[in-house]
PDB file of C-alpha atoms in Angstrom:
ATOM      1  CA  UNK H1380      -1.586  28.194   9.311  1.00 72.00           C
ATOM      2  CA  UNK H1381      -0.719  29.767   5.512  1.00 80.00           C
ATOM      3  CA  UNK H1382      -1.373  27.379   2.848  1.00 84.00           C
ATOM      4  CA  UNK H1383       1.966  26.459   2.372  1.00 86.00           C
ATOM      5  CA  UNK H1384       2.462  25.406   5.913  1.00 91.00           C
ATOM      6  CA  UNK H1385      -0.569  23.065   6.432  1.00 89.00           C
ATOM      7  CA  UNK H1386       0.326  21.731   3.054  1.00 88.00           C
ATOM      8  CA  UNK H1387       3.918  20.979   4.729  1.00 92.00           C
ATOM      9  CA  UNK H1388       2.277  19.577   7.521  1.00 94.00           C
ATOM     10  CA  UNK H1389       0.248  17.155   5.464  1.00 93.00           C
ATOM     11  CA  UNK H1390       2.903  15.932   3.139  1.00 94.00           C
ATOM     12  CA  UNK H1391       5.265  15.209   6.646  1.00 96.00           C
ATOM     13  CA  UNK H1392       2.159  13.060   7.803  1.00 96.00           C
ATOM     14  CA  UNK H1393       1.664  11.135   4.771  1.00 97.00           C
ATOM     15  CA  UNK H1394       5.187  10.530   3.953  1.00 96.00           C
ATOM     16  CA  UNK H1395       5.543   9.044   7.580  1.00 97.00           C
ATOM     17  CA  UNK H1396       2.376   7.104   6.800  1.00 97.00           C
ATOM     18  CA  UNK H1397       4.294   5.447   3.608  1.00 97.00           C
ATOM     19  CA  UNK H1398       7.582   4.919   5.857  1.00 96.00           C
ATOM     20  CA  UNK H1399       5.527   3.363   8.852  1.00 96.00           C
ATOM     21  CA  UNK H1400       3.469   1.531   6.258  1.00 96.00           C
ATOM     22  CA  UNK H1401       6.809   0.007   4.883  1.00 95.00           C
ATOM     23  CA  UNK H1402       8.408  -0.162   8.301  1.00 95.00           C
ATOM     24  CA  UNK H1403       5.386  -2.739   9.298  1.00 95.00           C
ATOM     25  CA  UNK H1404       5.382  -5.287   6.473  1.00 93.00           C
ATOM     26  CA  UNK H1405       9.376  -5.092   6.849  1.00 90.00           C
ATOM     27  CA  UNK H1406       8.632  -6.221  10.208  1.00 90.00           C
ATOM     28  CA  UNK H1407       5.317  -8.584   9.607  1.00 87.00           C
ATOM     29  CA  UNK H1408       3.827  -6.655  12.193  1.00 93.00           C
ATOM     30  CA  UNK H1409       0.508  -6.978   9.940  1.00 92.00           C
ATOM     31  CA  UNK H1410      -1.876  -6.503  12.780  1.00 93.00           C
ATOM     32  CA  UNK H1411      -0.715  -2.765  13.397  1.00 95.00           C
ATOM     33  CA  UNK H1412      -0.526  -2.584   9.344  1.00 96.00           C
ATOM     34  CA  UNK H1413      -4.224  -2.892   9.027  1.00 96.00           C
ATOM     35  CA  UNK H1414      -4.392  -0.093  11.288  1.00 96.00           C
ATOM     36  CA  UNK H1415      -3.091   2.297   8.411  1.00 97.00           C
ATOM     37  CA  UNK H1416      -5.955   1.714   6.714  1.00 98.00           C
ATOM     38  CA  UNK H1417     -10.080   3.260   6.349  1.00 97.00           C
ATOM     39  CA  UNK H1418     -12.507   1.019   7.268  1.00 96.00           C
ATOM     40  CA  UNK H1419     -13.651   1.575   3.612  1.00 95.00           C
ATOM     41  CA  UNK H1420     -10.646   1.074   1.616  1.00 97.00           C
ATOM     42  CA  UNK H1421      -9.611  -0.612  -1.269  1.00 95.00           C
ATOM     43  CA  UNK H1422      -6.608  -2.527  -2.110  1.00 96.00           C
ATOM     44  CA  UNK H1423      -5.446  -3.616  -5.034  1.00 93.00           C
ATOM     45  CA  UNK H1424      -2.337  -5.098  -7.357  1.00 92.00           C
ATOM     46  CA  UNK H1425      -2.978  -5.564 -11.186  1.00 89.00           C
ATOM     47  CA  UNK H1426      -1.466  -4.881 -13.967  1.00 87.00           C
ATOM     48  CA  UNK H1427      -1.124  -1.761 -15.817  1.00 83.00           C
ATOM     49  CA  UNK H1428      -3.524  -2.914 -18.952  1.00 81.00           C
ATOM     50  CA  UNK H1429      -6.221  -3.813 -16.716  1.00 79.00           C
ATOM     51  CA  UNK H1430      -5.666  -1.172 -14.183  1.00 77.00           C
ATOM     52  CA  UNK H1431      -5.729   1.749 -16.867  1.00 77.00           C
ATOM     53  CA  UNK H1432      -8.516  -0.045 -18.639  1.00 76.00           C
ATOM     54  CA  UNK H1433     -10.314  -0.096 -15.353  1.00 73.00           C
ATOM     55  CA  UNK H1434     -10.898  -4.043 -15.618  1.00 71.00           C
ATOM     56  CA  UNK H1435     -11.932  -6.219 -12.500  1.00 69.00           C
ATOM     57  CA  UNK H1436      -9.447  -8.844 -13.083  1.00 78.00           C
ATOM     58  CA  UNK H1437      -6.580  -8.034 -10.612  1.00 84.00           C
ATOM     59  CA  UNK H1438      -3.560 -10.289  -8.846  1.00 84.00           C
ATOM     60  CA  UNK H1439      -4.954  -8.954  -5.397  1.00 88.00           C
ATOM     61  CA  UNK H1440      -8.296  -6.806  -4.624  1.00 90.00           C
ATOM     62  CA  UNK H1441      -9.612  -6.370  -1.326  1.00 92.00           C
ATOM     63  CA  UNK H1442     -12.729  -4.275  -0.886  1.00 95.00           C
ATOM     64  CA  UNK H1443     -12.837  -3.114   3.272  1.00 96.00           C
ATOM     65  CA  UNK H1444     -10.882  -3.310   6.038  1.00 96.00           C
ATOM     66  CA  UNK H1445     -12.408  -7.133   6.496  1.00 96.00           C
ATOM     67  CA  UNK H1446     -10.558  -8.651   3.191  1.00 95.00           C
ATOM     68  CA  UNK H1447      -7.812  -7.404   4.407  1.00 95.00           C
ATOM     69  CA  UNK H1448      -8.246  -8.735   7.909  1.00 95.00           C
ATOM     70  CA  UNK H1449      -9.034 -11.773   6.166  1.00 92.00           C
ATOM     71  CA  UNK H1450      -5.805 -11.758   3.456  1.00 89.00           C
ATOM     72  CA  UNK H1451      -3.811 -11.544   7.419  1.00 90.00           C
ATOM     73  CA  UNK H1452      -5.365 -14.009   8.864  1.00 89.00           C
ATOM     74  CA  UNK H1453      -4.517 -16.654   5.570  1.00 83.00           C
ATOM     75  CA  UNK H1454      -1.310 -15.715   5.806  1.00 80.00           C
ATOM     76  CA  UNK H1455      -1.251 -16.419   9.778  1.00 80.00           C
ATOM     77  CA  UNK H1456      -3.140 -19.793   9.619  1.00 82.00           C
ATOM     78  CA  UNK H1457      -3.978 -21.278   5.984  1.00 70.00           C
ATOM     79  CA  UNK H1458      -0.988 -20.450   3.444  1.00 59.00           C
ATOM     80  CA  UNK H1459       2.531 -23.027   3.276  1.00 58.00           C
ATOM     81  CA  UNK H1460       4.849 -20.875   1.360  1.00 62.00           C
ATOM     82  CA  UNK H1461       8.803 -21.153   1.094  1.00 67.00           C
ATOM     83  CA  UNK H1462      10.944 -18.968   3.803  1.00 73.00           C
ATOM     84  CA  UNK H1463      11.253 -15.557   2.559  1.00 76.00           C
ATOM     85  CA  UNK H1464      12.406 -11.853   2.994  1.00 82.00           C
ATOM     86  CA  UNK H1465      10.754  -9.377   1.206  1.00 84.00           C
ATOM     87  CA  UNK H1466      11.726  -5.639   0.921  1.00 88.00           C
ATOM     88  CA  UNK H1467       9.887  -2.675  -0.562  1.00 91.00           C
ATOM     89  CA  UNK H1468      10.609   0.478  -1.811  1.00 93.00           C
ATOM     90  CA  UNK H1469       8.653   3.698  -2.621  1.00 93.00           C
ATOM     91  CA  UNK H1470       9.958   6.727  -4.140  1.00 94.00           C
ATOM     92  CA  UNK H1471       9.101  10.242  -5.566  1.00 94.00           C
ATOM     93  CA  UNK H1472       5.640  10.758  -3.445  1.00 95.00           C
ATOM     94  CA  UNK H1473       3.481  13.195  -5.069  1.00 95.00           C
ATOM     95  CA  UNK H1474       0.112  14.528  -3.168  1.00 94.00           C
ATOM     96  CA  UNK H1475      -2.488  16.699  -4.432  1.00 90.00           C
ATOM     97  CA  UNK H1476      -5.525  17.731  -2.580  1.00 83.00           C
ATOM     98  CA  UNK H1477      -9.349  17.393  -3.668  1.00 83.00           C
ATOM     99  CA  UNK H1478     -12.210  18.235  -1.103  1.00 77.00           C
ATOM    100  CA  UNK H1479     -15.146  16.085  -2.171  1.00 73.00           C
ATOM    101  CA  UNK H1480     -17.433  16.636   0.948  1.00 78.00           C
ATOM    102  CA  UNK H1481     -13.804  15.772   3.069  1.00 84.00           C
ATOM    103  CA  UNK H1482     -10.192  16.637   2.429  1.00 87.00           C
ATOM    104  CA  UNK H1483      -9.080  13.344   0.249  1.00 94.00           C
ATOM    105  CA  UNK H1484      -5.476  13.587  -0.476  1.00 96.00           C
ATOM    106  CA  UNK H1485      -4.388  11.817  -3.433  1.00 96.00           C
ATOM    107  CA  UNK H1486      -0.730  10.481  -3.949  1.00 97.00           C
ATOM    108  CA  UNK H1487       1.615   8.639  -6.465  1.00 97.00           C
ATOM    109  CA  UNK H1488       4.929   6.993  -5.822  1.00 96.00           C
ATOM    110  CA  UNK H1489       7.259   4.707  -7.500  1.00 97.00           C
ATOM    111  CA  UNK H1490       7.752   1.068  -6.178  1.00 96.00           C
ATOM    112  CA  UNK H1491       9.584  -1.794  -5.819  1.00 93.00           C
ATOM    113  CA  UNK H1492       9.466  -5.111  -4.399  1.00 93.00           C
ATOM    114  CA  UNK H1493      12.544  -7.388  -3.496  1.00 90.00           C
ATOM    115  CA  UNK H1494      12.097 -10.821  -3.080  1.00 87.00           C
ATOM    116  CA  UNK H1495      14.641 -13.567  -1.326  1.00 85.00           C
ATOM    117  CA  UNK H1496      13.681 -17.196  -1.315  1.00 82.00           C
ATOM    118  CA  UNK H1497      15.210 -19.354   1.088  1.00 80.00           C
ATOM    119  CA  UNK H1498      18.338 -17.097   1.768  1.00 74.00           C
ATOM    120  CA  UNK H1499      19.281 -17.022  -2.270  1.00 83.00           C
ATOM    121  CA  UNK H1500      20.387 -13.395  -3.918  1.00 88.00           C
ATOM    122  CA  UNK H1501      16.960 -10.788  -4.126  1.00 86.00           C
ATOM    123  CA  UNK H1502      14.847 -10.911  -7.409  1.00 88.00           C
ATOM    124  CA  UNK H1503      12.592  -7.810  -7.943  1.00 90.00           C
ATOM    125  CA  UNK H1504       9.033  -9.115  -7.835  1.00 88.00           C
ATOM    126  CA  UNK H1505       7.759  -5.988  -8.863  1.00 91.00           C
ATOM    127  CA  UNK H1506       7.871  -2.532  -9.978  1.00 94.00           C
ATOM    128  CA  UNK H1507       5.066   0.217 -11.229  1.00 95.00           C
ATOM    129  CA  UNK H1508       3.070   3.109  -9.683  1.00 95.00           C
ATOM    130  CA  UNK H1509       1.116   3.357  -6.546  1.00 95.00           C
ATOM    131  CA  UNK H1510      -1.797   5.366  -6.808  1.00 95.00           C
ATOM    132  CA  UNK H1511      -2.939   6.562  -3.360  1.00 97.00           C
ATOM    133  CA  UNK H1512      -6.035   8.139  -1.590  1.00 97.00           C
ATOM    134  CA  UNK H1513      -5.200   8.978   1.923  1.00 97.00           C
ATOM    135  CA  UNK H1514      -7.445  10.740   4.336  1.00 96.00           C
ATOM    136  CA  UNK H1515      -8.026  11.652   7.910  1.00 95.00           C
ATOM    137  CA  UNK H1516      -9.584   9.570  10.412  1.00 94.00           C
ATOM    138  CA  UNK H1517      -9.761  10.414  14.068  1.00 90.00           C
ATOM    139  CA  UNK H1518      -6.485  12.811  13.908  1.00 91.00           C
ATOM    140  CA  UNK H1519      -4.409   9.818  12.094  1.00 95.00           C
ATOM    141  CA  UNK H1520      -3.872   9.637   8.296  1.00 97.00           C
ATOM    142  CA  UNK H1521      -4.733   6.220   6.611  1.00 98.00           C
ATOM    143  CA  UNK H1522      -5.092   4.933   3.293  1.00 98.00           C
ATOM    144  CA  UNK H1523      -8.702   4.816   1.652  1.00 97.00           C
ATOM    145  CA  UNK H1524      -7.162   3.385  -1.377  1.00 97.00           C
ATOM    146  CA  UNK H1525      -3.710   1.744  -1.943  1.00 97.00           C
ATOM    147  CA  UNK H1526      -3.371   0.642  -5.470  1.00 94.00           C
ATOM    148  CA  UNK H1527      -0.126  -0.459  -6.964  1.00 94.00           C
ATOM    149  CA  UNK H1528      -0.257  -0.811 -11.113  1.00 92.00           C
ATOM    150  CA  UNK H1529       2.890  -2.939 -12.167  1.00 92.00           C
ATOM    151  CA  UNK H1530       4.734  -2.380 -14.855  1.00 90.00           C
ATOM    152  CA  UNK H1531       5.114  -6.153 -16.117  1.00 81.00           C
ATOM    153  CA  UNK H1532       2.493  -8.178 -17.640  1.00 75.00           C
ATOM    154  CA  UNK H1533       3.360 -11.005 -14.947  1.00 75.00           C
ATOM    155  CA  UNK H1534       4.920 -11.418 -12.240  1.00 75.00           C
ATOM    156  CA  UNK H1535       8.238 -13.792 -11.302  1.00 73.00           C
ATOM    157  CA  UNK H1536       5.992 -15.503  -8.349  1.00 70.00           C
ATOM    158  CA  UNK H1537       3.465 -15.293  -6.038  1.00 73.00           C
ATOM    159  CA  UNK H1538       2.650 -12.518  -3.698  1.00 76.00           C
ATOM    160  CA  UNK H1539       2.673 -14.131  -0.288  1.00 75.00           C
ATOM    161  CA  UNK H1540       3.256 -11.026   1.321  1.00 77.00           C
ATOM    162  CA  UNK H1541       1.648  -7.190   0.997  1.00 85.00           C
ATOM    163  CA  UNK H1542       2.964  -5.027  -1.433  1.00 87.00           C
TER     164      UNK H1542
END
């Protein structure tokens, strides 16, 4: 395969990564979601200040497949929250390559989050970049890192639900 070709054949893989990542939180099917992901990722929602500035103080930050097992099984047994739909949308993917002792793939999008309490008209929640590792495990792509840097300094909410 010529570069150009495997380099199609990656960016087909990850982009249907991001759709069936998006497909399964549309659907709450959040057992099969944390199947998208490396046994040593990280996931994480903050702010653009502290994100840039590299600060630990974040909205959400899971270290390991196990917080996020854990963040699924709160929302399955421990968390009252109001009825809602939420929506999200990711645009203009980017990847670029970097070998660092395995092929790491590293991608940024655009996103937004719709919100609908209780039936009543959608509210964005939030907007901002994803920055993205993905790599290959076992044949199947899944996220190492998934970090989404919002544009606002706060949010109109909570986040119940997964970016």
């Amino acid at each position: 395969m010529d570069n150009k070709t495997e380099f199609l054949f990656h960016y087909a893989n990850i982009n249907y990564l991001y759709a069936q990542y998006t497909r399964l939180l549309d659907d709450q099917s959040l057992d099969v979601w944390l199947q998208d992901f490396d046994t040593e990722c990280t996931y994480k929602i903050g702010t653009q200040e502290n994100m840039e500035s590299d600060y630990a103080l974040a909205l959400v930050n899971c270290v390991g497949i196990d917080m996020l097992r854990d963040r699924v099984n709160g929302l399955r047994t421990g968390v009252f929250f109001r009825e809602r739909s939420v929506r999200r949308f990711y645009s203009g993917l980017s990847i670029e390559e970097r070998v660092i002792g395995e092929p790491v793939f590293c991608c940024r999008s655009s996103f937004f989050v719709l919100e609908s309490l209780c039936g009543k008209p959608s509210q964005v929640l939030a907007a901002g970049i994803c920055n993205d590792e993905v790599v290959i495990r076992e044949d199947r792509y899944k996220f190492r890192k998934k970090h989404f840097i919002v544009d606002a300094a706060e949010i109109p909410g909570s986040i119940t639900y997964p970016f």
